[in-house]
mmCIF file of C-alpha atoms and ligand atoms in Angstrom:
data_model
loop_
_atom_site.group_PDB
_atom_site.id
_atom_site.type_symbol
_atom_site.label_atom_id
_atom_site.label_comp_id
_atom_site.label_asym_id
_atom_site.label_seq_id
_atom_site.Cartn_x
_atom_site.Cartn_y
_atom_site.Cartn_z
ATOM 1 C CA LYS A 9 -5.601 -20.646 -3.154
ATOM 2 C CA ILE A 10 -5.333 -16.862 -2.773
ATOM 3 C CA LEU A 11 -7.817 -14.281 -4.063
ATOM 4 C CA ILE A 12 -6.511 -10.734 -4.551
ATOM 5 C CA THR A 13 -8.908 -7.814 -5.055
ATOM 6 C CA GLY A 14 -7.561 -4.616 -6.611
ATOM 7 C CA ALA A 15 -4.963 -6.643 -8.524
ATOM 8 C CA MET A 16 -4.476 -3.863 -11.095
ATOM 9 C CA GLY A 17 -3.434 -1.333 -8.475
ATOM 10 C CA GLN A 18 0.070 -0.131 -7.558
ATOM 11 C CA LEU A 19 0.442 -2.764 -4.803
ATOM 12 C CA GLY A 20 -1.923 -5.399 -6.224
ATOM 13 C CA SER A 21 -0.160 -5.724 -9.577
ATOM 14 C CA GLU A 22 3.239 -6.470 -8.023
ATOM 15 C CA LEU A 23 1.822 -8.608 -5.210
ATOM 16 C CA THR A 24 -0.045 -10.857 -7.678
ATOM 17 C CA THR A 25 3.205 -11.603 -9.557
ATOM 18 C CA VAL A 26 5.260 -12.160 -6.399
ATOM 19 C CA LEU A 27 2.650 -14.442 -4.806
ATOM 20 C CA ARG A 28 2.383 -16.472 -8.037
ATOM 21 C CA ASP A 29 6.192 -16.895 -7.979
ATOM 22 C CA HIS A 30 5.995 -17.866 -4.308
ATOM 23 C CA TYR A 31 2.971 -20.179 -4.257
ATOM 24 C CA GLY A 32 2.503 -21.196 -7.925
ATOM 25 C CA ALA A 33 0.735 -19.184 -10.630
ATOM 26 C CA ASN A 34 -2.480 -21.243 -10.578
ATOM 27 C CA ASN A 35 -2.900 -20.694 -6.829
ATOM 28 C CA VAL A 36 -3.272 -16.908 -7.064
ATOM 29 C CA ILE A 37 -6.438 -15.443 -8.608
ATOM 30 C CA GLY A 38 -6.080 -11.799 -9.569
ATOM 31 C CA THR A 39 -9.309 -9.790 -9.691
ATOM 32 C CA ASP A 40 -10.212 -6.183 -10.397
ATOM 33 C CA ILE A 41 -13.059 -4.164 -11.818
ATOM 34 C CA ARG A 42 -11.357 -3.979 -15.221
ATOM 35 C CA ARG A 43 -9.531 -6.456 -17.407
ATOM 36 C CA PRO A 44 -5.783 -5.804 -17.948
ATOM 37 C CA GLU A 45 -4.599 -5.177 -21.508
ATOM 38 C CA GLU A 46 -3.358 -8.211 -23.455
ATOM 39 C CA GLY A 47 0.194 -9.150 -22.502
ATOM 40 C CA SER A 48 -0.158 -7.903 -18.935
ATOM 41 C CA PRO A 49 1.730 -10.126 -16.437
ATOM 42 C CA LEU A 50 -1.589 -10.300 -14.518
ATOM 43 C CA LEU A 51 -2.883 -12.603 -17.266
ATOM 44 C CA GLU A 52 -0.081 -15.142 -16.617
ATOM 45 C CA GLY A 53 -2.382 -16.785 -14.067
ATOM 46 C CA PRO A 54 -6.093 -16.978 -13.207
ATOM 47 C CA TYR A 55 -7.798 -13.584 -13.562
ATOM 48 C CA GLU A 56 -11.480 -12.655 -12.967
ATOM 49 C CA LEU A 57 -13.484 -9.453 -13.290
ATOM 50 C CA LEU A 58 -14.779 -8.533 -9.820
ATOM 51 C CA ASP A 59 -16.422 -5.404 -8.478
ATOM 52 C CA VAL A 60 -15.915 -5.672 -4.699
ATOM 53 C CA LEU A 61 -19.418 -4.245 -4.209
ATOM 54 C CA ASP A 62 -20.703 -7.503 -5.718
ATOM 55 C CA GLY A 63 -20.438 -9.753 -2.646
ATOM 56 C CA GLN A 64 -22.349 -12.540 -4.408
ATOM 57 C CA LYS A 65 -19.768 -12.777 -7.225
ATOM 58 C CA MET A 66 -16.911 -12.676 -4.704
ATOM 59 C CA ALA A 67 -18.500 -15.524 -2.740
ATOM 60 C CA GLU A 68 -18.920 -17.585 -5.932
ATOM 61 C CA ILE A 69 -15.241 -17.224 -6.876
ATOM 62 C CA VAL A 70 -14.107 -18.100 -3.320
ATOM 63 C CA LYS A 71 -16.367 -21.179 -3.179
ATOM 64 C CA ASN A 72 -15.718 -22.427 -6.756
ATOM 65 C CA GLU A 73 -11.947 -21.971 -6.525
ATOM 66 C CA LYS A 74 -11.673 -23.184 -2.901
ATOM 67 C CA VAL A 75 -9.911 -19.964 -1.881
ATOM 68 C CA ASP A 76 -8.351 -20.124 1.607
ATOM 69 C CA THR A 77 -6.838 -16.621 1.731
ATOM 70 C CA ILE A 78 -8.378 -13.299 0.712
ATOM 71 C CA ILE A 79 -6.060 -10.324 0.179
ATOM 72 C CA HIS A 80 -8.338 -7.315 -0.104
ATOM 73 C CA LEU A 81 -6.606 -4.304 -1.689
ATOM 74 C CA ALA A 82 -9.366 -2.639 -3.728
ATOM 75 C CA ALA A 83 -9.829 0.891 -2.355
ATOM 76 C CA LEU A 84 -9.609 4.586 -3.187
ATOM 77 C CA LEU A 85 -6.415 6.242 -1.899
ATOM 78 C CA SER A 86 -6.254 9.497 0.059
ATOM 79 C CA ALA A 87 -6.238 12.233 -2.585
ATOM 80 C CA THR A 88 -8.809 10.569 -4.846
ATOM 81 C CA ALA A 89 -11.011 9.766 -1.846
ATOM 82 C CA GLU A 90 -10.959 13.401 -0.720
ATOM 83 C CA ARG A 91 -12.492 14.390 -4.074
ATOM 84 C CA ASN A 92 -15.256 11.757 -3.790
ATOM 85 C CA PRO A 93 -15.890 11.144 -0.070
ATOM 86 C CA LYS A 94 -19.261 9.330 -0.398
ATOM 87 C CA PHE A 95 -17.931 7.091 -3.197
ATOM 88 C CA ALA A 96 -14.745 6.475 -1.175
ATOM 89 C CA TRP A 97 -16.837 5.348 1.808
ATOM 90 C CA ASP A 98 -18.983 3.088 -0.391
ATOM 91 C CA ILE A 99 -15.992 1.403 -2.046
ATOM 92 C CA ASN A 100 -13.588 1.289 0.904
ATOM 93 C CA MET A 101 -16.176 0.133 3.474
ATOM 94 C CA GLY A 102 -18.722 -1.604 1.220
ATOM 95 C CA GLY A 103 -15.943 -3.614 -0.392
ATOM 96 C CA LEU A 104 -14.321 -4.416 2.946
ATOM 97 C CA VAL A 105 -17.477 -5.641 4.663
ATOM 98 C CA ASN A 106 -18.289 -7.823 1.618
ATOM 99 C CA ALA A 107 -14.808 -9.336 1.712
ATOM 100 C CA LEU A 108 -14.971 -9.924 5.480
ATOM 101 C CA GLU A 109 -18.402 -11.582 5.169
ATOM 102 C CA VAL A 110 -17.081 -13.896 2.428
ATOM 103 C CA ALA A 111 -14.048 -14.675 4.608
ATOM 104 C CA ARG A 112 -16.333 -15.446 7.568
ATOM 105 C CA GLU A 113 -18.705 -17.675 5.550
ATOM 106 C CA ASN A 114 -15.825 -19.589 3.923
ATOM 107 C CA ASN A 115 -13.406 -19.608 6.840
ATOM 108 C CA THR A 116 -10.558 -18.048 4.841
ATOM 109 C CA SER A 117 -7.679 -16.053 6.299
ATOM 110 C CA PHE A 118 -7.702 -12.368 5.458
ATOM 111 C CA PHE A 119 -5.311 -9.491 4.778
ATOM 112 C CA THR A 120 -6.209 -5.882 4.144
ATOM 113 C CA PRO A 121 -3.915 -2.860 4.591
ATOM 114 C CA SER A 122 -4.414 0.180 6.734
ATOM 115 C CA SER A 123 -2.136 3.192 6.332
ATOM 116 C CA ILE A 124 -0.273 5.980 8.080
ATOM 117 C CA GLY A 125 -3.355 7.825 6.861
ATOM 118 C CA ALA A 126 -5.210 6.262 9.818
ATOM 119 C CA PHE A 127 -3.587 8.893 12.048
ATOM 120 C CA GLY A 128 -4.594 12.543 12.358
ATOM 121 C CA PRO A 129 -3.472 15.939 13.699
ATOM 122 C CA SER A 130 -3.913 14.923 17.371
ATOM 123 C CA THR A 131 -1.709 11.830 16.922
ATOM 124 C CA PRO A 132 1.925 12.190 18.171
ATOM 125 C CA LYS A 133 3.808 13.015 14.942
ATOM 126 C CA LYS A 134 7.222 11.629 15.885
ATOM 127 C CA ASP A 135 7.793 7.947 16.716
ATOM 128 C CA THR A 136 4.023 7.463 16.411
ATOM 129 C CA PRO A 137 3.193 4.555 18.760
ATOM 130 C CA GLN A 138 1.501 1.322 17.644
ATOM 131 C CA ASP A 139 -1.381 2.081 20.054
ATOM 132 C CA THR A 140 -2.260 5.783 20.069
ATOM 133 C CA ILE A 141 -5.018 8.282 19.335
ATOM 134 C CA GLN A 142 -6.507 8.020 15.835
ATOM 135 C CA ARG A 143 -8.715 10.963 14.807
ATOM 136 C CA PRO A 144 -7.963 11.276 11.060
ATOM 137 C CA THR A 145 -9.447 14.262 9.247
ATOM 138 C CA THR A 146 -9.603 12.702 5.745
ATOM 139 C CA ILE A 147 -12.355 10.364 4.516
ATOM 140 C CA TYR A 148 -9.541 7.951 3.560
ATOM 141 C CA GLY A 149 -8.332 7.973 7.169
ATOM 142 C CA VAL A 150 -11.893 7.503 8.457
ATOM 143 C CA THR A 151 -12.252 4.397 6.253
ATOM 144 C CA LYS A 152 -8.836 3.117 7.383
ATOM 145 C CA VAL A 153 -9.613 3.426 11.104
ATOM 146 C CA SER A 154 -13.073 1.934 10.518
ATOM 147 C CA GLY A 155 -11.426 -0.890 8.566
ATOM 148 C CA GLU A 156 -8.955 -1.599 11.372
ATOM 149 C CA LEU A 157 -11.830 -1.804 13.880
ATOM 150 C CA LEU A 158 -13.962 -3.959 11.559
ATOM 151 C CA CYS A 159 -11.106 -6.441 11.043
ATOM 152 C CA ASP A 160 -10.512 -6.638 14.815
ATOM 153 C CA TYR A 161 -14.257 -7.207 15.276
ATOM 154 C CA TYR A 162 -14.403 -10.063 12.734
ATOM 155 C CA PHE A 163 -11.496 -11.708 14.528
ATOM 156 C CA GLN A 164 -12.920 -11.302 18.039
ATOM 157 C CA LYS A 165 -16.578 -12.014 17.181
ATOM 158 C CA PHE A 166 -16.254 -14.691 14.463
ATOM 159 C CA GLY A 167 -12.648 -15.906 14.734
ATOM 160 C CA VAL A 168 -11.773 -14.770 11.184
ATOM 161 C CA ASP A 169 -7.963 -14.798 10.873
ATOM 162 C CA THR A 170 -7.681 -11.119 9.888
ATOM 163 C CA ARG A 171 -4.213 -9.554 9.566
ATOM 164 C CA GLY A 172 -3.016 -6.165 8.330
ATOM 165 C CA VAL A 173 -0.345 -3.476 8.372
ATOM 166 C CA ARG A 174 -0.413 0.322 8.280
ATOM 167 C CA PHE A 175 1.524 0.966 5.057
ATOM 168 C CA PRO A 176 3.673 4.060 4.594
ATOM 169 C CA GLY A 177 3.961 5.565 1.121
ATOM 170 C CA LEU A 178 4.938 2.777 -1.290
ATOM 171 C CA ILE A 179 7.474 3.402 -4.023
ATOM 172 C CA GLY A 180 7.824 1.091 -7.029
ATOM 173 C CA TYR A 181 8.731 1.164 -10.729
ATOM 174 C CA VAL A 182 6.316 -1.450 -12.115
ATOM 175 C CA THR A 183 2.905 0.216 -11.792
ATOM 176 C CA PRO A 184 2.390 3.961 -11.258
ATOM 177 C CA PRO A 185 0.660 4.899 -7.968
ATOM 178 C CA GLY A 186 -3.053 5.663 -8.040
ATOM 179 C CA GLY A 187 -4.179 8.859 -6.368
ATOM 180 C CA GLY A 188 -2.175 8.918 -3.159
ATOM 181 C CA THR A 189 -0.600 11.809 -1.291
ATOM 182 C CA THR A 190 2.805 10.098 -1.255
ATOM 183 C CA ASP A 191 2.825 9.609 -5.044
ATOM 184 C CA TYR A 192 5.312 12.508 -5.392
ATOM 185 C CA ALA A 193 8.046 10.139 -4.183
ATOM 186 C CA VAL A 194 7.420 7.953 -7.260
ATOM 187 C CA ASP A 195 6.766 10.766 -9.777
ATOM 188 C CA ILE A 196 10.090 12.425 -8.871
ATOM 189 C CA TYR A 197 12.104 9.451 -10.201
ATOM 190 C CA TYR A 198 10.186 9.380 -13.504
ATOM 191 C CA ASP A 199 10.621 13.140 -14.027
ATOM 192 C CA ALA A 200 14.279 13.087 -12.960
ATOM 193 C CA LEU A 201 14.973 10.719 -15.856
ATOM 194 C CA LYS A 202 12.500 12.184 -18.389
ATOM 195 C CA LYS A 203 13.065 15.904 -17.681
ATOM 196 C CA GLY A 204 16.065 16.219 -15.350
ATOM 197 C CA SER A 205 13.800 18.171 -13.002
ATOM 198 C CA TYR A 206 10.733 17.761 -10.800
ATOM 199 C CA GLU A 207 8.097 20.189 -9.526
ATOM 200 C CA SER A 208 6.979 18.882 -6.128
ATOM 201 C CA TYR A 209 3.378 19.303 -4.923
ATOM 202 C CA ILE A 210 4.558 18.472 -1.380
ATOM 203 C CA ASP A 211 6.548 21.202 0.378
ATOM 204 C CA LYS A 212 10.110 20.924 1.674
ATOM 205 C CA GLY A 213 10.268 19.896 5.319
ATOM 206 C CA THR A 214 7.234 17.597 4.977
ATOM 207 C CA PHE A 215 8.404 14.256 6.378
ATOM 208 C CA MET A 216 6.435 11.057 5.647
ATOM 209 C CA ASP A 217 7.137 7.365 6.160
ATOM 210 C CA MET A 218 8.040 5.523 2.953
ATOM 211 C CA MET A 219 8.970 2.003 1.814
ATOM 212 C CA TYR A 220 10.347 0.439 -1.348
ATOM 213 C CA MET A 221 7.886 -2.001 -2.944
ATOM 214 C CA PRO A 222 10.021 -5.180 -2.527
ATOM 215 C CA ASP A 223 10.025 -4.605 1.257
ATOM 216 C CA ALA A 224 6.248 -4.058 1.273
ATOM 217 C CA LEU A 225 5.641 -7.308 -0.628
ATOM 218 C CA ASN A 226 7.919 -9.246 1.747
ATOM 219 C CA ALA A 227 6.128 -7.761 4.753
ATOM 220 C CA ILE A 228 2.765 -9.101 3.535
ATOM 221 C CA ILE A 229 4.162 -12.612 3.003
ATOM 222 C CA GLN A 230 5.962 -12.543 6.372
ATOM 223 C CA LEU A 231 2.867 -11.429 8.276
ATOM 224 C CA MET A 232 0.592 -13.950 6.528
ATOM 225 C CA GLU A 233 3.046 -16.773 7.319
ATOM 226 C CA ALA A 234 3.610 -15.640 10.925
ATOM 227 C CA ASP A 235 2.619 -17.814 13.898
ATOM 228 C CA PRO A 236 -0.842 -16.458 14.874
ATOM 229 C CA LYS A 237 -0.169 -17.190 18.564
ATOM 230 C CA LYS A 238 2.549 -14.510 18.538
ATOM 231 C CA LEU A 239 0.285 -11.810 17.047
ATOM 232 C CA ILE A 240 -0.818 -9.474 19.834
ATOM 233 C CA HIS A 241 -1.826 -6.679 17.465
ATOM 234 C CA ARG A 242 -2.831 -8.833 14.445
ATOM 235 C CA ASN A 243 -4.332 -5.966 12.365
ATOM 236 C CA ALA A 244 -2.825 -2.585 11.514
ATOM 237 C CA PHE A 245 0.822 -3.109 12.436
ATOM 238 C CA ASN A 246 2.858 0.092 12.004
ATOM 239 C CA ILE A 247 5.572 -0.627 9.435
ATOM 240 C CA SER A 248 8.053 1.685 7.711
ATOM 241 C CA ALA A 249 11.527 1.667 6.141
ATOM 242 C CA MET A 250 12.451 5.332 6.077
ATOM 243 C CA SER A 251 11.158 8.862 6.598
ATOM 244 C CA PHE A 252 12.186 11.691 4.296
ATOM 245 C CA ASP A 253 11.060 15.050 2.906
ATOM 246 C CA PRO A 254 11.298 16.167 -0.755
ATOM 247 C CA GLU A 255 14.720 17.799 -0.176
ATOM 248 C CA MET A 256 16.255 14.515 0.998
ATOM 249 C CA ILE A 257 15.021 12.420 -1.933
ATOM 250 C CA ALA A 258 16.102 15.169 -4.353
ATOM 251 C CA ALA A 259 19.599 15.206 -2.823
ATOM 252 C CA GLU A 260 19.840 11.416 -3.195
ATOM 253 C CA ILE A 261 18.765 11.621 -6.858
ATOM 254 C CA LYS A 262 21.386 14.360 -7.477
ATOM 255 C CA LYS A 263 24.089 11.863 -6.508
ATOM 256 C CA HIS A 264 23.106 9.935 -9.659
ATOM 257 C CA ILE A 265 21.892 12.809 -11.865
ATOM 258 C CA PRO A 266 24.005 15.856 -10.882
ATOM 259 C CA GLU A 267 22.078 18.272 -13.116
ATOM 260 C CA PHE A 268 18.738 17.337 -11.498
ATOM 261 C CA THR A 269 16.793 20.367 -10.185
ATOM 262 C CA MET A 270 13.735 20.506 -7.918
ATOM 263 C CA THR A 271 11.101 23.254 -7.713
ATOM 264 C CA TYR A 272 7.904 23.493 -5.632
ATOM 265 C CA GLN A 273 4.283 24.034 -6.633
ATOM 266 C CA VAL A 274 2.534 23.018 -3.416
ATOM 267 C CA ASP A 275 -0.925 21.452 -3.819
ATOM 268 C CA PRO A 276 -2.953 22.673 -0.811
ATOM 269 C CA VAL A 277 -5.169 19.554 -0.758
ATOM 270 C CA ARG A 278 -2.406 16.956 -0.698
ATOM 271 C CA GLN A 279 -0.167 19.183 1.477
ATOM 272 C CA GLY A 280 -3.090 19.500 3.881
ATOM 273 C CA ILE A 281 -3.399 15.708 4.029
ATOM 274 C CA ALA A 282 0.368 15.237 4.508
ATOM 275 C CA ASN A 283 0.460 17.838 7.314
ATOM 276 C CA ASN A 284 -1.921 15.671 9.350
ATOM 277 C CA TRP A 285 0.097 12.470 8.962
ATOM 278 C CA PRO A 286 3.004 11.404 11.186
ATOM 279 C CA ASP A 287 6.621 12.348 10.438
ATOM 280 C CA ASN A 288 7.767 8.853 11.391
ATOM 281 C CA ILE A 289 6.032 5.889 13.029
ATOM 282 C CA ASP A 290 7.351 3.388 15.564
ATOM 283 C CA PHE A 291 7.264 -0.189 14.227
ATOM 284 C CA THR A 292 8.669 -2.101 17.226
ATOM 285 C CA ALA A 293 5.532 -4.245 17.546
ATOM 286 C CA ALA A 294 5.922 -5.599 13.988
ATOM 287 C CA ILE A 295 9.566 -6.477 14.678
ATOM 288 C CA GLU A 296 8.739 -8.199 17.980
ATOM 289 C CA GLU A 297 5.575 -10.051 16.911
ATOM 290 C CA TRP A 298 6.528 -11.305 13.417
ATOM 291 C CA GLY A 299 10.151 -10.320 12.700
ATOM 292 C CA PHE A 300 9.419 -7.411 10.332
ATOM 293 C CA LYS A 301 12.543 -6.157 8.560
ATOM 294 C CA THR A 302 13.446 -4.155 5.436
ATOM 295 C CA GLU A 303 16.357 -4.260 2.971
ATOM 296 C CA TYR A 304 16.097 -0.852 1.296
ATOM 297 C CA ASP A 305 16.942 2.583 2.675
ATOM 298 C CA LEU A 306 16.716 5.822 0.643
ATOM 299 C CA ALA A 307 20.153 5.340 -0.991
ATOM 300 C CA ALA A 308 19.537 1.708 -1.993
ATOM 301 C CA MET A 309 16.003 2.458 -3.217
ATOM 302 C CA THR A 310 17.147 5.434 -5.320
ATOM 303 C CA LYS A 311 19.933 3.414 -6.957
ATOM 304 C CA ASP A 312 17.541 0.563 -7.820
ATOM 305 C CA MET A 313 14.627 2.793 -8.907
ATOM 306 C CA LEU A 314 16.797 4.778 -11.341
ATOM 307 C CA GLU A 315 18.422 1.617 -12.745
ATOM 308 C CA LYS A 316 15.046 -0.098 -13.316
ATOM 309 C CA LEU A 317 13.344 3.038 -14.690
ATOM 310 C CA ARG A 318 16.205 3.719 -17.167
ATOM 311 C CA ILE A 319 15.433 0.284 -18.629
ATOM 312 C CA LYS A 320 11.628 0.662 -18.432
ATOM 313 C CA LEU A 321 11.664 4.160 -20.001
ATOM 314 C CA ASN A 322 14.565 3.307 -22.344
ATOM 315 C CA ILE A 323 16.542 6.367 -21.171
ATOM 316 C CA LYS A 324 20.323 6.145 -21.526
ATOM 317 C CA ASP A 325 21.490 9.758 -21.564
ATOM 318 C CA ARG A 326 20.795 10.639 -17.901
HETATM 319 C C1 LIG B 171 -1.774 7.484 -0.089
HETATM 320 N N1 LIG B 171 -0.029 5.933 -0.843
HETATM 321 O O1 LIG B 171 -0.963 8.370 -0.275
HETATM 322 C C2 LIG B 171 -1.247 6.035 -0.067
HETATM 323 C C3 LIG B 171 -0.940 5.632 1.340
HETATM 324 C C4 LIG B 171 0.436 6.214 3.292
HETATM 325 C C5 LIG B 171 0.001 6.643 1.999
HETATM 326 O O2 LIG B 171 -2.087 5.464 2.089
HETATM 327 O O3 LIG B 171 -2.934 7.692 0.102
#
């Protein structure tokens, strides 16, 4: 059985559904600090209230349900974390160490994501290597690097089967993103359909790695099912599908909505975070060690996002 923390989040909500389809609904327990509203797909399988700072409750669920895999997603993302650094440290690290302790005590396998946010201004910005300098200047990045090291430690010291990837910005139409720097790449599709225009808080020329949600979900399943003997890096694999700046995604949207216009109102905080992240990362290790691959590039993602959002938002005239 699989336990997912942060199941109500942008990634957690879609991963819970996909894993239930893949492994059987009753084998995937969604948990978060709040209960979803009635009718939520999250309630189509086992769901428990869980604050990841409550290690005792987490241990009880893992023991009672005979959980053998913990997927720990509960965390504050970069922009939100920057507004509440102490709270971000408490949740991101307090939650992680609780989850790792429960994994150690119950001998479960373990997945938690890192991020391109684990890199900083002194990291090579282009073709960022799998193994390189990591001196992030955001509290989010500090918790991501600390998390990578903690997961490596639990593997080396206690043999916990920890695995993880460094996610790029994730783009999906099911659940809105929650407080990230890359959220503009989701918001732009919603506004293109609702308003025919978008005011970007990230400046033109700011390149960041991105990935369509279906590819991110597949990557988690692929890594968790990979042969552990082949994993040299194990935690924090660089993965990405594309790198673009606001101008490129706007141009792709214009192919579908010719009257779409883009303006800029740069947010210094999130622009400051984006400036310190790579332009594009090298993900050769993920390809070599567990066959990482993606299906969606910017054109395919844009076509699918607009199709799915037209239905979700019931918009026919754009
Ligand atoms: C954020 N979407 O913007 C997250 C992610 C790589 C970006 O960590 O904080």
